[in-house]
PDB file of C-alpha atoms in Angstrom:
ATOM      1  CA  MET A   1     -39.776 -33.008  32.873  1.00 92.00           C
ATOM      2  CA  ASN A   2     -39.631 -35.085  36.075  1.00 95.00           C
ATOM      3  CA  LEU A   3     -36.394 -34.827  37.851  1.00 97.00           C
ATOM      4  CA  ILE A   4     -34.537 -36.083  41.013  1.00 96.00           C
ATOM      5  CA  PHE A   5     -31.903 -34.183  42.537  1.00 95.00           C
ATOM      6  CA  LEU A   6     -29.116 -36.199  44.594  1.00 94.00           C
ATOM      7  CA  GLY A   7     -26.162 -34.731  46.322  1.00 91.00           C
ATOM      8  CA  ALA A   8     -24.610 -34.974  49.784  1.00 90.00           C
ATOM      9  CA  PRO A   9     -25.699 -32.673  52.449  1.00 86.00           C
ATOM     10  CA  GLY A  10     -24.146 -29.309  51.719  1.00 86.00           C
ATOM     11  CA  ALA A  11     -23.661 -29.966  48.257  1.00 91.00           C
ATOM     12  CA  GLY A  12     -26.152 -27.116  47.318  1.00 89.00           C
ATOM     13  CA  LYS A  13     -29.018 -29.546  45.567  1.00 89.00           C
ATOM     14  CA  GLY A  14     -31.662 -27.475  47.553  1.00 85.00           C
ATOM     15  CA  THR A  15     -30.381 -24.189  46.044  1.00 87.00           C
ATOM     16  CA  GLN A  16     -29.998 -25.749  42.482  1.00 93.00           C
ATOM     17  CA  ALA A  17     -33.538 -27.173  42.799  1.00 91.00           C
ATOM     18  CA  GLU A  18     -35.032 -23.570  43.635  1.00 88.00           C
ATOM     19  CA  ILE A  19     -33.247 -22.161  40.432  1.00 93.00           C
ATOM     20  CA  VAL A  20     -34.165 -24.771  38.246  1.00 94.00           C
ATOM     21  CA  CYS A  21     -38.264 -24.851  39.423  1.00 92.00           C
ATOM     22  CA  GLU A  22     -38.088 -21.024  38.880  1.00 93.00           C
ATOM     23  CA  LYS A  23     -36.610 -21.456  35.312  1.00 94.00           C
ATOM     24  CA  LEU A  24     -38.746 -24.395  34.129  1.00 94.00           C
ATOM     25  CA  GLY A  25     -41.706 -23.256  36.066  1.00 94.00           C
ATOM     26  CA  ILE A  26     -41.933 -26.778  37.939  1.00 95.00           C
ATOM     27  CA  PRO A  27     -42.152 -27.334  41.837  1.00 95.00           C
ATOM     28  CA  ALA A  28     -39.448 -28.269  44.034  1.00 92.00           C
ATOM     29  CA  ILE A  29     -40.918 -31.212  46.350  1.00 91.00           C
ATOM     30  CA  SER A  30     -38.798 -31.764  49.437  1.00 84.00           C
ATOM     31  CA  THR A  31     -40.098 -35.016  51.038  1.00 80.00           C
ATOM     32  CA  GLY A  32     -40.037 -33.269  54.933  1.00 76.00           C
ATOM     33  CA  ASN A  33     -42.395 -30.386  53.562  1.00 80.00           C
ATOM     34  CA  MET A  34     -44.581 -32.955  51.880  1.00 85.00           C
ATOM     35  CA  LEU A  35     -44.970 -35.131  54.935  1.00 84.00           C
ATOM     36  CA  ARG A  36     -45.809 -31.863  57.076  1.00 83.00           C
ATOM     37  CA  GLU A  37     -48.468 -30.583  54.513  1.00 86.00           C
ATOM     38  CA  ALA A  38     -50.074 -33.940  54.174  1.00 87.00           C
ATOM     39  CA  VAL A  39     -50.325 -34.311  57.899  1.00 88.00           C
ATOM     40  CA  LYS A  40     -51.679 -30.624  58.066  1.00 89.00           C
ATOM     41  CA  ASN A  41     -54.579 -31.488  55.326  1.00 89.00           C
ATOM     42  CA  GLY A  42     -55.499 -34.757  57.073  1.00 90.00           C
ATOM     43  CA  THR A  43     -55.330 -36.758  53.750  1.00 88.00           C
ATOM     44  CA  PRO A  44     -55.542 -40.814  54.388  1.00 88.00           C
ATOM     45  CA  ALA A  45     -52.015 -41.149  53.667  1.00 86.00           C
ATOM     46  CA  GLY A  46     -51.063 -37.894  55.901  1.00 88.00           C
ATOM     47  CA  LEU A  47     -52.998 -39.585  58.823  1.00 91.00           C
ATOM     48  CA  ALA A  48     -51.195 -42.807  58.522  1.00 90.00           C
ATOM     49  CA  ALA A  49     -48.121 -40.963  58.576  1.00 88.00           C
ATOM     50  CA  LYS A  50     -49.008 -38.935  61.606  1.00 89.00           C
ATOM     51  CA  GLU A  51     -49.666 -42.216  63.502  1.00 89.00           C
ATOM     52  CA  ARG A  52     -46.146 -43.345  62.971  1.00 86.00           C
ATOM     53  CA  MET A  53     -44.577 -40.246  63.568  1.00 82.00           C
ATOM     54  CA  ASP A  54     -46.311 -39.688  66.846  1.00 84.00           C
ATOM     55  CA  LYS A  55     -45.023 -43.097  67.858  1.00 82.00           C
ATOM     56  CA  GLY A  56     -41.620 -41.661  66.606  1.00 77.00           C
ATOM     57  CA  ASP A  57     -41.492 -44.403  64.105  1.00 79.00           C
ATOM     58  CA  LEU A  58     -39.899 -43.985  60.664  1.00 76.00           C
ATOM     59  CA  VAL A  59     -42.640 -43.670  57.880  1.00 83.00           C
ATOM     60  CA  PRO A  60     -42.666 -46.623  55.919  1.00 86.00           C
ATOM     61  CA  ASP A  61     -41.872 -46.152  52.022  1.00 86.00           C
ATOM     62  CA  GLU A  62     -45.319 -47.129  50.824  1.00 85.00           C
ATOM     63  CA  ILE A  63     -47.009 -44.076  52.947  1.00 88.00           C
ATOM     64  CA  VAL A  64     -44.336 -41.703  51.736  1.00 88.00           C
ATOM     65  CA  ILE A  65     -44.660 -42.819  48.307  1.00 88.00           C
ATOM     66  CA  GLY A  66     -48.442 -42.452  48.402  1.00 87.00           C
ATOM     67  CA  ILE A  67     -48.167 -38.951  49.692  1.00 88.00           C
ATOM     68  CA  LEU A  68     -45.821 -38.125  46.853  1.00 90.00           C
ATOM     69  CA  LYS A  69     -48.255 -39.514  44.506  1.00 88.00           C
ATOM     70  CA  ASP A  70     -50.860 -37.230  45.917  1.00 87.00           C
ATOM     71  CA  ARG A  71     -48.534 -34.471  45.634  1.00 90.00           C
ATOM     72  CA  ILE A  72     -47.489 -34.986  41.883  1.00 90.00           C
ATOM     73  CA  ALA A  73     -51.040 -35.123  40.752  1.00 89.00           C
ATOM     74  CA  MET A  74     -51.608 -31.419  41.927  1.00 91.00           C
ATOM     75  CA  ASP A  75     -52.127 -29.079  39.210  1.00 94.00           C
ATOM     76  CA  ASP A  76     -48.674 -27.378  39.699  1.00 93.00           C
ATOM     77  CA  ALA A  77     -47.031 -30.582  38.958  1.00 93.00           C
ATOM     78  CA  LYS A  78     -48.642 -31.199  35.610  1.00 92.00           C
ATOM     79  CA  ASN A  79     -45.661 -30.009  33.512  1.00 93.00           C
ATOM     80  CA  GLY A  80     -43.065 -31.943  35.713  1.00 94.00           C
ATOM     81  CA  PHE A  81     -41.544 -31.669  39.160  1.00 96.00           C
ATOM     82  CA  ILE A  82     -38.025 -31.809  41.048  1.00 96.00           C
ATOM     83  CA  LEU A  83     -37.852 -34.371  43.784  1.00 94.00           C
ATOM     84  CA  ASP A  84     -35.163 -33.103  46.536  1.00 89.00           C
ATOM     85  CA  GLY A  85     -34.497 -35.450  49.348  1.00 80.00           C
ATOM     86  CA  PHE A  86     -36.257 -38.620  47.812  1.00 88.00           C
ATOM     87  CA  PRO A  87     -35.184 -41.431  47.097  1.00 92.00           C
ATOM     88  CA  ARG A  88     -32.827 -42.160  49.505  1.00 85.00           C
ATOM     89  CA  THR A  89     -32.297 -45.924  49.188  1.00 88.00           C
ATOM     90  CA  VAL A  90     -32.286 -48.201  46.263  1.00 93.00           C
ATOM     91  CA  ALA A  91     -35.711 -49.690  47.766  1.00 91.00           C
ATOM     92  CA  GLN A  92     -37.381 -46.452  47.657  1.00 91.00           C
ATOM     93  CA  ALA A  93     -36.205 -45.718  44.047  1.00 95.00           C
ATOM     94  CA  GLU A  94     -37.713 -49.489  43.036  1.00 94.00           C
ATOM     95  CA  ALA A  95     -40.716 -48.706  45.135  1.00 88.00           C
ATOM     96  CA  LEU A  96     -41.086 -45.523  42.952  1.00 90.00           C
ATOM     97  CA  ASP A  97     -40.662 -47.219  39.793  1.00 92.00           C
ATOM     98  CA  ALA A  98     -43.277 -50.025  40.991  1.00 90.00           C
ATOM     99  CA  MET A  99     -45.944 -47.368  41.574  1.00 83.00           C
ATOM    100  CA  GLY A 100     -45.604 -45.836  37.967  1.00 87.00           C
ATOM    101  CA  VAL A 101     -43.971 -42.673  39.067  1.00 88.00           C
ATOM    102  CA  GLN A 102     -42.003 -41.787  35.671  1.00 91.00           C
ATOM    103  CA  ILE A 103     -38.486 -40.106  36.304  1.00 95.00           C
ATOM    104  CA  ASP A 104     -36.595 -38.322  33.165  1.00 96.00           C
ATOM    105  CA  LYS A 105     -33.381 -37.403  34.461  1.00 97.00           C
ATOM    106  CA  VAL A 106     -31.533 -37.508  37.815  1.00 97.00           C
ATOM    107  CA  ILE A 107     -28.910 -35.043  38.453  1.00 97.00           C
ATOM    108  CA  GLU A 108     -26.116 -35.506  41.095  1.00 95.00           C
ATOM    109  CA  ILE A 109     -24.743 -32.361  42.285  1.00 95.00           C
ATOM    110  CA  TYR A 110     -20.915 -33.632  43.201  1.00 95.00           C
ATOM    111  CA  VAL A 111     -19.022 -31.736  45.576  1.00 95.00           C
ATOM    112  CA  PRO A 112     -15.885 -33.320  47.323  1.00 94.00           C
ATOM    113  CA  ASP A 113     -16.249 -34.118  50.828  1.00 93.00           C
ATOM    114  CA  GLU A 114     -13.420 -31.619  52.102  1.00 91.00           C
ATOM    115  CA  ALA A 115     -15.073 -28.802  50.385  1.00 92.00           C
ATOM    116  CA  ILE A 116     -18.706 -29.714  51.937  1.00 92.00           C
ATOM    117  CA  CYS A 117     -16.849 -29.780  55.351  1.00 91.00           C
ATOM    118  CA  ALA A 118     -15.341 -26.169  54.814  1.00 87.00           C
ATOM    119  CA  ARG A 119     -18.851 -24.940  53.714  1.00 87.00           C
ATOM    120  CA  LEU A 120     -20.919 -26.762  56.426  1.00 88.00           C
ATOM    121  CA  SER A 121     -18.456 -25.841  59.060  1.00 90.00           C
ATOM    122  CA  GLY A 122     -18.562 -22.067  58.394  1.00 92.00           C
ATOM    123  CA  ARG A 123     -22.197 -22.032  58.113  1.00 91.00           C
ATOM    124  CA  ARG A 124     -24.226 -20.020  60.774  1.00 94.00           C
ATOM    125  CA  VAL A 125     -28.025 -19.786  61.099  1.00 92.00           C
ATOM    126  CA  CYS A 126     -30.098 -17.146  62.842  1.00 93.00           C
ATOM    127  CA  GLU A 127     -32.095 -18.702  66.136  1.00 93.00           C
ATOM    128  CA  GLY A 128     -34.509 -15.906  65.254  1.00 92.00           C
ATOM    129  CA  CYS A 129     -35.683 -15.870  61.631  1.00 91.00           C
ATOM    130  CA  GLY A 130     -33.651 -18.834  60.172  1.00 86.00           C
ATOM    131  CA  ASN A 131     -31.663 -16.962  57.874  1.00 89.00           C
ATOM    132  CA  SER A 132     -28.279 -18.370  56.659  1.00 88.00           C
ATOM    133  CA  TYR A 133     -25.039 -17.162  56.701  1.00 92.00           C
ATOM    134  CA  HIS A 134     -21.437 -18.284  56.331  1.00 91.00           C
ATOM    135  CA  VAL A 135     -18.021 -16.953  58.087  1.00 92.00           C
ATOM    136  CA  ASP A 136     -15.981 -16.685  54.763  1.00 88.00           C
ATOM    137  CA  PHE A 137     -18.667 -16.310  52.053  1.00 85.00           C
ATOM    138  CA  LYS A 138     -21.804 -14.435  53.361  1.00 90.00           C
ATOM    139  CA  PRO A 139     -20.585 -12.998  57.157  1.00 95.00           C
ATOM    140  CA  THR A 140     -23.025 -10.778  59.320  1.00 96.00           C
ATOM    141  CA  LYS A 141     -22.224  -7.248  59.430  1.00 96.00           C
ATOM    142  CA  VAL A 142     -21.994  -7.730  63.352  1.00 96.00           C
ATOM    143  CA  ASP A 143     -20.464 -10.756  64.629  1.00 95.00           C
ATOM    144  CA  GLY A 144     -22.755 -13.323  65.587  1.00 95.00           C
ATOM    145  CA  VAL A 145     -25.833 -10.950  65.017  1.00 97.00           C
ATOM    146  CA  CYS A 146     -28.450 -11.509  62.347  1.00 96.00           C
ATOM    147  CA  ASP A 147     -28.607  -8.557  59.676  1.00 96.00           C
ATOM    148  CA  ALA A 148     -32.289  -9.090  59.296  1.00 94.00           C
ATOM    149  CA  CYS A 149     -33.902  -9.741  62.673  1.00 96.00           C
ATOM    150  CA  GLY A 150     -30.876  -8.788  65.335  1.00 96.00           C
ATOM    151  CA  ALA A 151     -31.352 -12.149  67.032  1.00 96.00           C
ATOM    152  CA  LYS A 152     -28.302 -14.709  67.642  1.00 97.00           C
ATOM    153  CA  VAL A 153     -26.383 -16.543  64.974  1.00 97.00           C
ATOM    154  CA  VAL A 154     -25.324 -19.869  65.795  1.00 96.00           C
ATOM    155  CA  GLN A 155     -23.694 -22.952  64.395  1.00 94.00           C
ATOM    156  CA  ARG A 156     -25.859 -25.858  64.083  1.00 88.00           C
ATOM    157  CA  VAL A 157     -24.965 -29.079  65.618  1.00 86.00           C
ATOM    158  CA  ASP A 158     -25.566 -30.530  62.188  1.00 82.00           C
ATOM    159  CA  ASP A 159     -22.783 -28.386  60.684  1.00 87.00           C
ATOM    160  CA  LYS A 160     -19.980 -29.175  63.359  1.00 88.00           C
ATOM    161  CA  PRO A 161     -17.142 -31.043  61.606  1.00 88.00           C
ATOM    162  CA  GLU A 162     -17.755 -34.407  63.293  1.00 88.00           C
ATOM    163  CA  THR A 163     -21.456 -34.420  62.616  1.00 89.00           C
ATOM    164  CA  VAL A 164     -20.795 -33.381  58.960  1.00 89.00           C
ATOM    165  CA  LEU A 165     -18.341 -36.294  58.556  1.00 91.00           C
ATOM    166  CA  SER A 166     -20.937 -38.722  60.094  1.00 89.00           C
ATOM    167  CA  ARG A 167     -23.452 -37.336  57.698  1.00 86.00           C
ATOM    168  CA  LEU A 168     -21.305 -37.623  54.515  1.00 91.00           C
ATOM    169  CA  ALA A 169     -20.611 -41.393  55.475  1.00 90.00           C
ATOM    170  CA  THR A 170     -24.113 -42.078  55.703  1.00 85.00           C
ATOM    171  CA  TYR A 171     -24.765 -40.571  52.532  1.00 88.00           C
ATOM    172  CA  GLN A 172     -21.941 -42.383  50.959  1.00 89.00           C
ATOM    173  CA  GLU A 173     -23.237 -45.446  52.211  1.00 88.00           C
ATOM    174  CA  LYS A 174     -26.917 -45.178  51.212  1.00 83.00           C
ATOM    175  CA  THR A 175     -26.654 -43.001  48.013  1.00 83.00           C
ATOM    176  CA  ALA A 176     -23.772 -44.557  46.134  1.00 83.00           C
ATOM    177  CA  PRO A 177     -26.052 -47.662  45.018  1.00 91.00           C
ATOM    178  CA  LEU A 178     -28.654 -45.194  44.022  1.00 95.00           C
ATOM    179  CA  LYS A 179     -26.236 -43.651  41.302  1.00 94.00           C
ATOM    180  CA  ASP A 180     -25.548 -46.900  39.926  1.00 95.00           C
ATOM    181  CA  TYR A 181     -29.001 -47.497  39.856  1.00 97.00           C
ATOM    182  CA  TYR A 182     -29.991 -44.699  37.840  1.00 97.00           C
ATOM    183  CA  SER A 183     -26.746 -44.784  35.787  1.00 97.00           C
ATOM    184  CA  ALA A 184     -27.984 -48.343  34.672  1.00 97.00           C
ATOM    185  CA  LYS A 185     -31.042 -46.638  33.313  1.00 96.00           C
ATOM    186  CA  GLY A 186     -29.217 -44.160  31.287  1.00 96.00           C
ATOM    187  CA  LYS A 187     -30.702 -41.574  33.599  1.00 97.00           C
ATOM    188  CA  LEU A 188     -27.966 -40.141  35.972  1.00 97.00           C
ATOM    189  CA  LYS A 189     -26.104 -36.792  34.987  1.00 97.00           C
ATOM    190  CA  THR A 190     -23.271 -35.574  37.179  1.00 96.00           C
ATOM    191  CA  VAL A 191     -22.901 -32.002  37.642  1.00 97.00           C
ATOM    192  CA  VAL A 192     -19.484 -30.834  39.528  1.00 97.00           C
ATOM    193  CA  GLY A 193     -20.524 -27.982  42.164  1.00 95.00           C
ATOM    194  CA  GLN A 194     -18.747 -24.816  41.308  1.00 93.00           C
ATOM    195  CA  ASP A 195     -17.439 -22.027  43.909  1.00 87.00           C
ATOM    196  CA  GLU A 196     -20.356 -19.465  42.360  1.00 89.00           C
ATOM    197  CA  ILE A 197     -24.047 -20.778  42.808  1.00 90.00           C
ATOM    198  CA  SER A 198     -24.828 -19.478  39.056  1.00 93.00           C
ATOM    199  CA  ASP A 199     -21.886 -21.499  37.666  1.00 96.00           C
ATOM    200  CA  THR A 200     -23.440 -24.289  38.983  1.00 96.00           C
ATOM    201  CA  ALA A 201     -26.853 -23.510  37.977  1.00 95.00           C
ATOM    202  CA  LYS A 202     -25.549 -23.183  34.274  1.00 96.00           C
ATOM    203  CA  LEU A 203     -24.119 -26.356  34.200  1.00 97.00           C
ATOM    204  CA  THR A 204     -27.202 -28.043  35.766  1.00 97.00           C
ATOM    205  CA  LEU A 205     -29.501 -26.515  33.327  1.00 96.00           C
ATOM    206  CA  GLU A 206     -27.219 -27.792  30.549  1.00 96.00           C
ATOM    207  CA  ALA A 207     -27.321 -31.411  32.062  1.00 97.00           C
ATOM    208  CA  ILE A 208     -31.227 -31.052  32.269  1.00 95.00           C
ATOM    209  CA  GLU A 209     -31.689 -29.738  28.805  1.00 92.00           C
ATOM    210  CA  GLY A 210     -28.724 -32.143  27.246  1.00 84.00           C
TER     211      GLY A 210
END
């Protein structure tokens, strides 16, 4: 089962991808991690990507998809995979199709913008170990101090309300056409994100299996 997970920043698609990959025994492939891995391993596509990244340029779609094809050819992806964070545009989706990467289902995790703003603006991250907290749903035992390592817990610039609104606007502009693209192919399933992660996971698995 080859899946794509779509969802606005903060909708919880990364969390759901982790749950599903454990349940189905297939890897969740994040574009950022994949690029870093290819660069580290010095593959031809990785070296081409590094050259662009060193210059501060965006990595072209064909290089990213080349790296993706190498990644999904690995043994752990033989029974399927989940793409998290790719494609981001219709052009990338078309390039994926053109290179013969078969996608079975596209799962959109939908959460209203106002709920995402509340979620993200309350998120706090440890400067030391990177653990994630939330002022309402998962507060630290001591205010501003990480439970795990005792380092300072801060709000990332990305999670400030004005930045969140800007990221959501970009997502709507770039990704709404993607939903139409996959819907027209009969591959899109929308899951409405619930307050409890386990409830969303149940709906996500039903959408995949249905």
